């Protein structure tokens, strides 16, 4: 992403990246744009897949907070694993159910962002991930309520 911002800085100054518009690698990495019209760059940049359809300043702040949230959740999960083994409790069971489901939802969402293209396919894939995550969370909660719980189940698996 930083390289795209760097390349767009060149494009605003009148230099156009060749790799975005042409497949001729023999000309070098950048070519001087004689007129300062950057329409060609916008047409070429439309072919580049970015993670967000609308890249604005407010979305970059939200993306930064989302990224921070993902990292915090990963670190919390690292702490929850030994806690679940050392002191299992229903509170920890339900916390694990929520954290694991959210972690999986965000991870699969990133894979879909990278590999699913087309408006209808993206909407269908996101709906499928939401349905899968909802079913996973309710399934884990059902398991916690009607069975031994996640912490005790993992302990029982390790004893086999």
PDB file of C-alpha atoms in Angstrom:
ATOM      1  CA  UNK A   1       0.000   0.000   0.000  1.00  0.00           C
ATOM      2  CA  UNK A   2       2.860   2.342   0.808  1.00  0.00           C
ATOM      3  CA  UNK A   3       4.340   1.716  -2.617  1.00  0.00           C
ATOM      4  CA  UNK A   4       1.045   2.692  -4.277  1.00  0.00           C
ATOM      5  CA  UNK A   5       1.009   5.933  -2.303  1.00  0.00           C
ATOM      6  CA  UNK A   6       4.638   6.525  -3.323  1.00  0.00           C
ATOM      7  CA  UNK A   7       3.780   5.837  -6.974  1.00  0.00           C
ATOM      8  CA  UNK A   8       0.780   8.142  -6.819  1.00  0.00           C
ATOM      9  CA  UNK A   9       3.085  10.898  -5.565  1.00  0.00           C
ATOM     10  CA  UNK A  10       5.158  10.471  -8.714  1.00  0.00           C
ATOM     11  CA  UNK A  11       2.019  10.558 -10.842  1.00  0.00           C
ATOM     12  CA  UNK A  12       0.919  13.853  -9.339  1.00  0.00           C
ATOM     13  CA  UNK A  13       4.338  15.313 -10.192  1.00  0.00           C
ATOM     14  CA  UNK A  14       4.099  14.319 -13.836  1.00  0.00           C
ATOM     15  CA  UNK A  15       5.835  10.928 -13.800  1.00  0.00           C
ATOM     16  CA  UNK A  16       3.808   7.859 -14.659  1.00  0.00           C
ATOM     17  CA  UNK A  17       4.664   4.262 -13.656  1.00  0.00           C
ATOM     18  CA  UNK A  18       5.006   2.116 -16.765  1.00  0.00           C
ATOM     19  CA  UNK A  19       4.168  -1.143 -15.004  1.00  0.00           C
ATOM     20  CA  UNK A  20       0.666   0.048 -14.218  1.00  0.00           C
ATOM     21  CA  UNK A  21      -0.206   0.797 -17.852  1.00  0.00           C
ATOM     22  CA  UNK A  22       2.022  -1.400 -19.995  1.00  0.00           C
ATOM     23  CA  UNK A  23       3.703  -4.753 -19.812  1.00  0.00           C
ATOM     24  CA  UNK A  24       6.901  -3.484 -21.431  1.00  0.00           C
ATOM     25  CA  UNK A  25       9.518  -4.049 -18.773  1.00  0.00           C
ATOM     26  CA  UNK A  26      12.379  -3.023 -21.038  1.00  0.00           C
ATOM     27  CA  UNK A  27      11.585   0.703 -20.766  1.00  0.00           C
ATOM     28  CA  UNK A  28      12.403   0.923 -17.080  1.00  0.00           C
ATOM     29  CA  UNK A  29      10.243   1.506 -14.060  1.00  0.00           C
ATOM     30  CA  UNK A  30       8.941   4.992 -14.741  1.00  0.00           C
ATOM     31  CA  UNK A  31       8.320   7.098 -17.808  1.00  0.00           C
ATOM     32  CA  UNK A  32       7.930  10.834 -17.967  1.00  0.00           C
ATOM     33  CA  UNK A  33       4.443  11.999 -18.737  1.00  0.00           C
ATOM     34  CA  UNK A  34       4.677  14.953 -21.123  1.00  0.00           C
ATOM     35  CA  UNK A  35       1.347  16.460 -20.302  1.00  0.00           C
ATOM     36  CA  UNK A  36       0.298  16.693 -16.680  1.00  0.00           C
ATOM     37  CA  UNK A  37      -2.960  14.891 -17.318  1.00  0.00           C
ATOM     38  CA  UNK A  38      -3.235  11.973 -14.898  1.00  0.00           C
ATOM     39  CA  UNK A  39      -6.291  10.378 -16.487  1.00  0.00           C
ATOM     40  CA  UNK A  40      -4.189   7.476 -17.752  1.00  0.00           C
ATOM     41  CA  UNK A  41      -3.010   6.745 -14.234  1.00  0.00           C
ATOM     42  CA  UNK A  42      -6.578   6.683 -12.923  1.00  0.00           C
ATOM     43  CA  UNK A  43      -7.580   4.247 -15.666  1.00  0.00           C
ATOM     44  CA  UNK A  44      -4.606   2.029 -14.872  1.00  0.00           C
ATOM     45  CA  UNK A  45      -5.074   2.295 -11.125  1.00  0.00           C
ATOM     46  CA  UNK A  46      -8.642   1.050 -11.570  1.00  0.00           C
ATOM     47  CA  UNK A  47      -7.174  -2.304 -12.548  1.00  0.00           C
ATOM     48  CA  UNK A  48      -5.217  -2.618  -9.317  1.00  0.00           C
ATOM     49  CA  UNK A  49      -7.057  -4.545  -6.596  1.00  0.00           C
ATOM     50  CA  UNK A  50      -7.032  -2.774  -3.262  1.00  0.00           C
ATOM     51  CA  UNK A  51      -8.544  -3.991  -0.020  1.00  0.00           C
ATOM     52  CA  UNK A  52     -10.943  -1.076   0.207  1.00  0.00           C
ATOM     53  CA  UNK A  53     -13.226   0.070  -2.559  1.00  0.00           C
ATOM     54  CA  UNK A  54     -13.255   3.658  -1.278  1.00  0.00           C
ATOM     55  CA  UNK A  55      -9.852   4.777  -0.004  1.00  0.00           C
ATOM     56  CA  UNK A  56     -10.410   7.908   2.027  1.00  0.00           C
ATOM     57  CA  UNK A  57      -8.783   9.438   5.055  1.00  0.00           C
ATOM     58  CA  UNK A  58     -11.601   8.384   7.409  1.00  0.00           C
ATOM     59  CA  UNK A  59     -11.399   4.797   6.138  1.00  0.00           C
ATOM     60  CA  UNK A  60      -7.655   4.731   6.742  1.00  0.00           C
ATOM     61  CA  UNK A  61      -8.228   5.631  10.387  1.00  0.00           C
ATOM     62  CA  UNK A  62     -10.874   2.909  10.686  1.00  0.00           C
ATOM     63  CA  UNK A  63      -8.565   0.429   8.955  1.00  0.00           C
ATOM     64  CA  UNK A  64      -5.781   1.316  11.361  1.00  0.00           C
ATOM     65  CA  UNK A  65      -8.053   0.731  14.351  1.00  0.00           C
ATOM     66  CA  UNK A  66      -9.261  -2.536  12.813  1.00  0.00           C
ATOM     67  CA  UNK A  67      -5.662  -3.679  12.299  1.00  0.00           C
ATOM     68  CA  UNK A  68      -4.845  -2.761  15.904  1.00  0.00           C
ATOM     69  CA  UNK A  69      -7.911  -4.661  17.094  1.00  0.00           C
ATOM     70  CA  UNK A  70      -6.817  -7.752  15.175  1.00  0.00           C
ATOM     71  CA  UNK A  71      -3.372  -7.627  16.782  1.00  0.00           C
ATOM     72  CA  UNK A  72      -4.788  -7.072  20.274  1.00  0.00           C
ATOM     73  CA  UNK A  73      -7.160 -10.016  19.825  1.00  0.00           C
ATOM     74  CA  UNK A  74      -4.274 -12.228  18.698  1.00  0.00           C
ATOM     75  CA  UNK A  75      -2.257 -11.300  21.782  1.00  0.00           C
ATOM     76  CA  UNK A  76      -5.283 -11.849  24.036  1.00  0.00           C
ATOM     77  CA  UNK A  77      -5.755 -15.292  22.496  1.00  0.00           C
ATOM     78  CA  UNK A  78      -2.122 -16.108  23.297  1.00  0.00           C
ATOM     79  CA  UNK A  79      -2.850 -15.312  26.931  1.00  0.00           C
ATOM     80  CA  UNK A  80      -6.185 -17.122  26.990  1.00  0.00           C
ATOM     81  CA  UNK A  81      -4.698 -20.464  25.934  1.00  0.00           C
ATOM     82  CA  UNK A  82      -2.662 -21.079  29.101  1.00  0.00           C
ATOM     83  CA  UNK A  83      -5.381 -19.484  31.244  1.00  0.00           C
ATOM     84  CA  UNK A  84      -7.916 -21.927  29.829  1.00  0.00           C
ATOM     85  CA  UNK A  85      -5.702 -24.850  30.800  1.00  0.00           C
ATOM     86  CA  UNK A  86      -4.722 -23.561  34.252  1.00  0.00           C
ATOM     87  CA  UNK A  87      -8.083 -22.240  35.485  1.00  0.00           C
ATOM     88  CA  UNK A  88     -11.042 -23.339  33.317  1.00  0.00           C
ATOM     89  CA  UNK A  89     -14.277 -21.473  33.968  1.00  0.00           C
ATOM     90  CA  UNK A  90     -17.543 -20.762  32.139  1.00  0.00           C
ATOM     91  CA  UNK A  91     -16.509 -17.116  31.702  1.00  0.00           C
ATOM     92  CA  UNK A  92     -13.330 -18.197  29.972  1.00  0.00           C
ATOM     93  CA  UNK A  93     -15.279 -20.731  27.863  1.00  0.00           C
ATOM     94  CA  UNK A  94     -17.587 -18.061  26.487  1.00  0.00           C
ATOM     95  CA  UNK A  95     -14.728 -15.568  26.092  1.00  0.00           C
ATOM     96  CA  UNK A  96     -12.812 -18.149  24.069  1.00  0.00           C
ATOM     97  CA  UNK A  97     -15.893 -18.847  21.957  1.00  0.00           C
ATOM     98  CA  UNK A  98     -16.267 -15.150  21.131  1.00  0.00           C
ATOM     99  CA  UNK A  99     -12.544 -14.502  20.587  1.00  0.00           C
ATOM    100  CA  UNK A 100     -11.965 -17.581  18.401  1.00  0.00           C
ATOM    101  CA  UNK A 101     -15.042 -16.828  16.311  1.00  0.00           C
ATOM    102  CA  UNK A 102     -14.053 -13.185  15.815  1.00  0.00           C
ATOM    103  CA  UNK A 103     -10.464 -14.159  14.994  1.00  0.00           C
ATOM    104  CA  UNK A 104     -11.664 -16.683  12.401  1.00  0.00           C
ATOM    105  CA  UNK A 105     -14.216 -14.239  10.977  1.00  0.00           C
ATOM    106  CA  UNK A 106     -11.599 -11.545  10.446  1.00  0.00           C
ATOM    107  CA  UNK A 107      -9.110 -14.029   8.994  1.00  0.00           C
ATOM    108  CA  UNK A 108     -11.529 -15.525   6.483  1.00  0.00           C
ATOM    109  CA  UNK A 109     -12.722 -12.014   5.638  1.00  0.00           C
ATOM    110  CA  UNK A 110      -9.159 -11.038   4.699  1.00  0.00           C
ATOM    111  CA  UNK A 111      -8.804 -14.109   2.485  1.00  0.00           C
ATOM    112  CA  UNK A 112     -12.062 -13.218   0.728  1.00  0.00           C
ATOM    113  CA  UNK A 113     -10.915  -9.619   0.276  1.00  0.00           C
ATOM    114  CA  UNK A 114      -7.768 -10.848  -1.432  1.00  0.00           C
ATOM    115  CA  UNK A 115      -9.212 -13.586  -3.640  1.00  0.00           C
ATOM    116  CA  UNK A 116     -12.897 -12.886  -4.385  1.00  0.00           C
ATOM    117  CA  UNK A 117     -13.613 -10.282  -7.067  1.00  0.00           C
ATOM    118  CA  UNK A 118     -16.863  -8.987  -8.525  1.00  0.00           C
ATOM    119  CA  UNK A 119     -19.666  -7.234  -6.666  1.00  0.00           C
ATOM    120  CA  UNK A 120     -22.126 -10.124  -6.578  1.00  0.00           C
ATOM    121  CA  UNK A 121     -19.454 -12.651  -5.580  1.00  0.00           C
ATOM    122  CA  UNK A 122     -18.131 -10.406  -2.817  1.00  0.00           C
ATOM    123  CA  UNK A 123     -21.611  -9.852  -1.360  1.00  0.00           C
ATOM    124  CA  UNK A 124     -22.370 -13.576  -1.486  1.00  0.00           C
ATOM    125  CA  UNK A 125     -19.021 -14.469   0.071  1.00  0.00           C
ATOM    126  CA  UNK A 126     -19.420 -11.914   2.868  1.00  0.00           C
ATOM    127  CA  UNK A 127     -22.918 -13.195   3.612  1.00  0.00           C
ATOM    128  CA  UNK A 128     -21.556 -16.744   3.708  1.00  0.00           C
ATOM    129  CA  UNK A 129     -18.766 -15.771   6.105  1.00  0.00           C
ATOM    130  CA  UNK A 130     -21.229 -13.954   8.353  1.00  0.00           C
ATOM    131  CA  UNK A 131     -23.505 -17.001   8.364  1.00  0.00           C
ATOM    132  CA  UNK A 132     -20.570 -19.326   9.076  1.00  0.00           C
ATOM    133  CA  UNK A 133     -19.285 -17.116  11.901  1.00  0.00           C
ATOM    134  CA  UNK A 134     -22.740 -16.830  13.455  1.00  0.00           C
ATOM    135  CA  UNK A 135     -23.243 -20.592  13.304  1.00  0.00           C
ATOM    136  CA  UNK A 136     -19.768 -21.151  14.771  1.00  0.00           C
ATOM    137  CA  UNK A 137     -20.384 -18.795  17.680  1.00  0.00           C
ATOM    138  CA  UNK A 138     -23.781 -20.253  18.522  1.00  0.00           C
ATOM    139  CA  UNK A 139     -22.402 -23.781  18.145  1.00  0.00           C
ATOM    140  CA  UNK A 140     -19.565 -23.048  20.570  1.00  0.00           C
ATOM    141  CA  UNK A 141     -21.995 -21.415  23.007  1.00  0.00           C
ATOM    142  CA  UNK A 142     -24.279 -24.440  22.742  1.00  0.00           C
ATOM    143  CA  UNK A 143     -21.289 -26.693  23.424  1.00  0.00           C
ATOM    144  CA  UNK A 144     -20.311 -24.583  26.440  1.00  0.00           C
ATOM    145  CA  UNK A 145     -23.828 -24.657  27.880  1.00  0.00           C
ATOM    146  CA  UNK A 146     -24.861 -28.253  27.184  1.00  0.00           C
ATOM    147  CA  UNK A 147     -21.515 -30.046  27.415  1.00  0.00           C
ATOM    148  CA  UNK A 148     -18.223 -29.711  29.299  1.00  0.00           C
ATOM    149  CA  UNK A 149     -17.099 -26.401  27.723  1.00  0.00           C
ATOM    150  CA  UNK A 150     -14.161 -25.509  25.543  1.00  0.00           C
ATOM    151  CA  UNK A 151     -11.503 -25.433  28.265  1.00  0.00           C
ATOM    152  CA  UNK A 152     -12.428 -28.843  29.674  1.00  0.00           C
ATOM    153  CA  UNK A 153     -12.819 -30.312  26.160  1.00  0.00           C
ATOM    154  CA  UNK A 154      -9.290 -29.263  25.161  1.00  0.00           C
ATOM    155  CA  UNK A 155      -7.951 -30.668  28.443  1.00  0.00           C
ATOM    156  CA  UNK A 156      -9.752 -33.955  27.740  1.00  0.00           C
ATOM    157  CA  UNK A 157      -8.290 -34.053  24.214  1.00  0.00           C
ATOM    158  CA  UNK A 158      -4.770 -33.542  25.556  1.00  0.00           C
ATOM    159  CA  UNK A 159      -5.249 -36.461  27.980  1.00  0.00           C
ATOM    160  CA  UNK A 160      -6.000 -38.938  25.195  1.00  0.00           C
TER     161      UNK A 160
END
